[in-house]
Amino acid sequence: WSSDVCSSDLFAYSGFANATVITMEPGDRYADHGFVYTAGIYDILFANPYNNPIAGYITVLTSGDYVAFQHIDGATISLSSSDTWDFTGAFWAAAWENGNILTLEGYNGTNLLYSTASILSTTTKLWIQSDFIDITKLSITTSANQATWDDFTYNQSDATVPVPEPATLALFGIGLAGLGFARRRKAV
């Protein structure tokens, strides 16, 4: 009985979730991933819309030519299916005003599960590692009503990945043991 056969079979059934990055580029925006958002969020903003080198749009640009932008407090992002998801993090910058306080809140339904606050600058890109797990909604609030971000990283929650029942796993294990026993018996 070969241990690599067993480990490769178990890996195939494990259902590990991988993080996904939304780059805000054409074809890679929130709607392309099943998300909806409230008024006040734009995920189609060219990173230098005003040809202004002091704006944070260029600062936060991480991939491609486009970034997201928020200008209304309490703007939210959710999956259109209302499923839970995990928000890993994103690169953030203030759009216009240094010292802009960004508050991110993760909700499951109406229950606030997570909250984090950070100070944003127009000249420094900041990766905010949020690790909000099993949320249905992300709320974005800023003290100056203008934040910009790129490379929004998320994944479907483990709760949405089907997990085999214990009886199924037991049958699978018995089957593997039977195969190992048959191979050993054949070798003798």
C-alpha positions as MATLAB code, in Angstrom:
seq = 'WSSDVCSSDLFAYSGFANATVITMEPGDRYADHGFVYTAGIYDILFANPYNNPIAGYITVLTSGDYVAFQHIDGATISLSSSDTWDFTGAFWAAAWENGNILTLEGYNGTNLLYSTASILSTTTKLWIQSDFIDITKLSITTSANQATWDDFTYNQSDATVPVPEPATLALFGIGLAGLGFARRRKAV';
ca = [
       0.000    0.000    0.000;
       1.628    3.211   -1.172;
       1.336    6.239    1.100;
       1.486    8.665   -1.858;
      -1.639    7.083   -3.357;
      -3.465    7.662   -0.095;
      -2.246   11.268    0.330;
      -3.053   12.226   -3.267;
      -6.574   10.792   -2.925;
      -7.166   12.629    0.333;
      -5.861   15.871   -1.193;
      -8.294   15.524   -4.086;
     -11.203   15.362   -1.640;
     -10.049   18.067    0.732;
     -11.642   21.070   -1.035;
      -9.139   23.742    0.000;
     -10.304   27.290   -0.755;
      -7.981   29.666   -2.598;
      -7.920   33.422   -2.190;
      -9.087   35.447   -5.172;
      -7.818   38.928   -6.031;
     -10.119   41.453   -7.709;
      -7.873   43.860   -9.633;
     -10.634   46.294  -10.725;
      -9.500   45.879  -14.335;
     -12.106   45.404  -17.115;
     -13.491   41.867  -16.723;
     -12.188   41.639  -13.130;
     -14.550   43.834  -11.128;
     -16.975   43.096   -8.306;
     -19.875   42.069  -10.573;
     -17.560   39.609  -12.359;
     -17.167   37.798   -9.020;
     -20.825   37.854   -7.976;
     -20.616   40.911   -5.703;
     -23.004   43.836   -5.445;
     -22.270   47.159   -3.794;
     -24.175   50.211   -2.628;
     -24.042   53.697   -4.091;
     -20.821   55.469   -3.351;
     -18.454   52.750   -4.550;
     -16.884   52.789   -7.986;
     -14.793   49.818   -9.128;
     -14.099   51.210  -12.591;
     -12.030   54.309  -11.827;
      -8.979   54.999  -13.968;
      -6.111   55.425  -11.491;
      -5.219   58.947  -12.598;
      -8.627   60.477  -13.333;
      -7.616   64.066  -12.664;
      -3.997   63.911  -13.885;
      -3.028   64.912  -10.361;
       0.167   63.397   -8.913;
      -0.819   64.175   -5.300;
      -4.024   62.113   -5.407;
      -4.013   58.688   -3.766;
      -5.438   56.945   -6.842;
      -1.958   56.550   -8.344;
      -0.439   55.715   -4.944;
      -2.726   52.729   -4.337;
      -2.470   51.364   -7.895;
      -1.098   47.832   -7.559;
      -2.125   46.051  -10.743;
      -3.279   47.368  -14.108;
      -4.719   50.853  -14.642;
      -7.885   50.901  -12.517;
      -8.708   51.159   -8.813;
     -11.853   51.279   -6.662;
     -13.107   54.401   -4.931;
     -15.549   55.136   -2.076;
     -17.112   58.529   -1.439;
     -20.173   57.838    0.734;
     -19.906   56.619    4.332;
     -21.334   53.219    5.043;
     -20.929   51.970    1.486;
     -21.169   48.172    1.495;
     -20.032   45.186   -0.555;
     -21.905   41.845   -0.464;
     -22.266   38.710   -2.558;
     -25.415   38.866   -4.681;
     -26.216   35.301   -3.539;
     -26.144   36.417    0.137;
     -23.604   33.642    0.821;
     -20.857   34.139    3.374;
     -17.341   34.989    2.271;
     -13.981   35.859    3.788;
     -12.399   39.277    3.266;
      -8.631   38.875    3.474;
      -7.554   42.445    2.739;
      -6.628   45.057    0.140;
      -4.211   47.897   -0.590;
      -5.668   51.235    0.565;
      -4.836   54.942    0.293;
      -6.613   58.213    0.976;
      -7.990   59.668   -2.232;
      -7.384   63.350   -1.355;
      -6.826   64.029    2.356;
      -3.976   62.699    4.495;
      -5.038   61.444    7.913;
      -8.267   59.994    6.525;
      -9.500   57.363    8.995;
     -10.780   54.217    7.292;
     -13.101   51.912    9.234;
     -13.854   48.457    7.846;
     -16.647   46.435    9.409;
     -17.576   42.840    8.665;
     -21.182   41.754    9.245;
     -22.980   38.442    9.137;
     -26.564   39.524    8.585;
     -27.107   42.363   11.057;
     -24.462   41.105   13.500;
     -21.218   43.080   13.562;
     -18.414   40.497   13.748;
     -15.277   42.525   12.947;
     -14.125   46.123   12.965;
     -10.771   47.666   12.204;
      -9.610   51.254   11.755;
      -6.535   52.586    9.962;
      -5.166   56.003    9.039;
      -4.724   56.524    5.291;
      -2.354   58.766    3.381;
      -2.363   59.970   -0.221;
       1.360   59.230   -0.550;
       1.643   55.766    1.013;
      -0.086   52.563   -0.051;
      -1.182   50.519    2.972;
      -1.991   46.793    2.911;
      -4.711   46.169    5.485;
      -4.907   42.494    6.442;
      -8.477   42.155    7.674;
      -9.128   38.397    7.847;
     -12.895   38.846    8.269;
     -14.291   35.275    8.148;
     -17.875   34.223    7.290;
     -19.229   37.684    6.567;
     -22.179   38.597    4.385;
     -21.366   42.314    4.152;
     -18.310   44.583    4.285;
     -18.969   48.191    5.317;
     -16.499   50.944    4.348;
     -16.534   54.245    6.238;
     -13.980   57.069    6.128;
     -13.616   60.325    8.025;
     -13.087   62.290    4.791;
     -15.566   60.252    2.683;
     -12.921   59.362    0.104;
     -10.777   56.227    0.055;
      -9.323   54.261   -2.812;
      -8.157   50.643   -2.974;
      -6.796   47.932   -5.246;
      -6.241   44.163   -5.213;
      -9.287   43.352   -3.086;
      -8.559   39.822   -1.802;
     -11.319   37.453   -0.711;
     -12.435   33.826   -0.853;
     -15.635   31.894   -0.412;
     -16.078   30.886    3.209;
     -15.350   27.314    4.226;
     -18.999   27.169    5.262;
     -19.953   27.221    1.568;
     -17.573   24.392    0.658;
     -19.309   21.018    1.021;
     -17.803   18.951    3.816;
     -18.091   15.162    3.679;
     -20.127   13.607    6.450;
     -18.237   11.449    8.991;
     -19.898    8.280    7.651;
     -18.679    9.084    4.134;
     -15.150    9.611    5.427;
     -15.326    6.332    7.359;
     -16.430    4.436    4.233;
     -13.648    6.094    2.267;
     -11.107    5.037    4.923;
     -12.421    1.449    4.991;
     -12.140    1.325    1.195;
      -8.520    2.519    1.321;
      -7.704   -0.008    4.044;
      -9.316   -2.760    1.941;
      -7.214   -1.778   -1.082;
      -4.088   -1.818    1.059;
      -4.973   -5.234    2.493;
      -5.652   -6.639   -1.009;
      -2.303   -5.351   -2.303;
      -0.462   -6.747    0.695;
      -2.205  -10.132    0.326;
      -1.376  -10.227   -3.404;
       2.305   -9.528   -2.660;
       2.498  -12.481   -0.240;
];
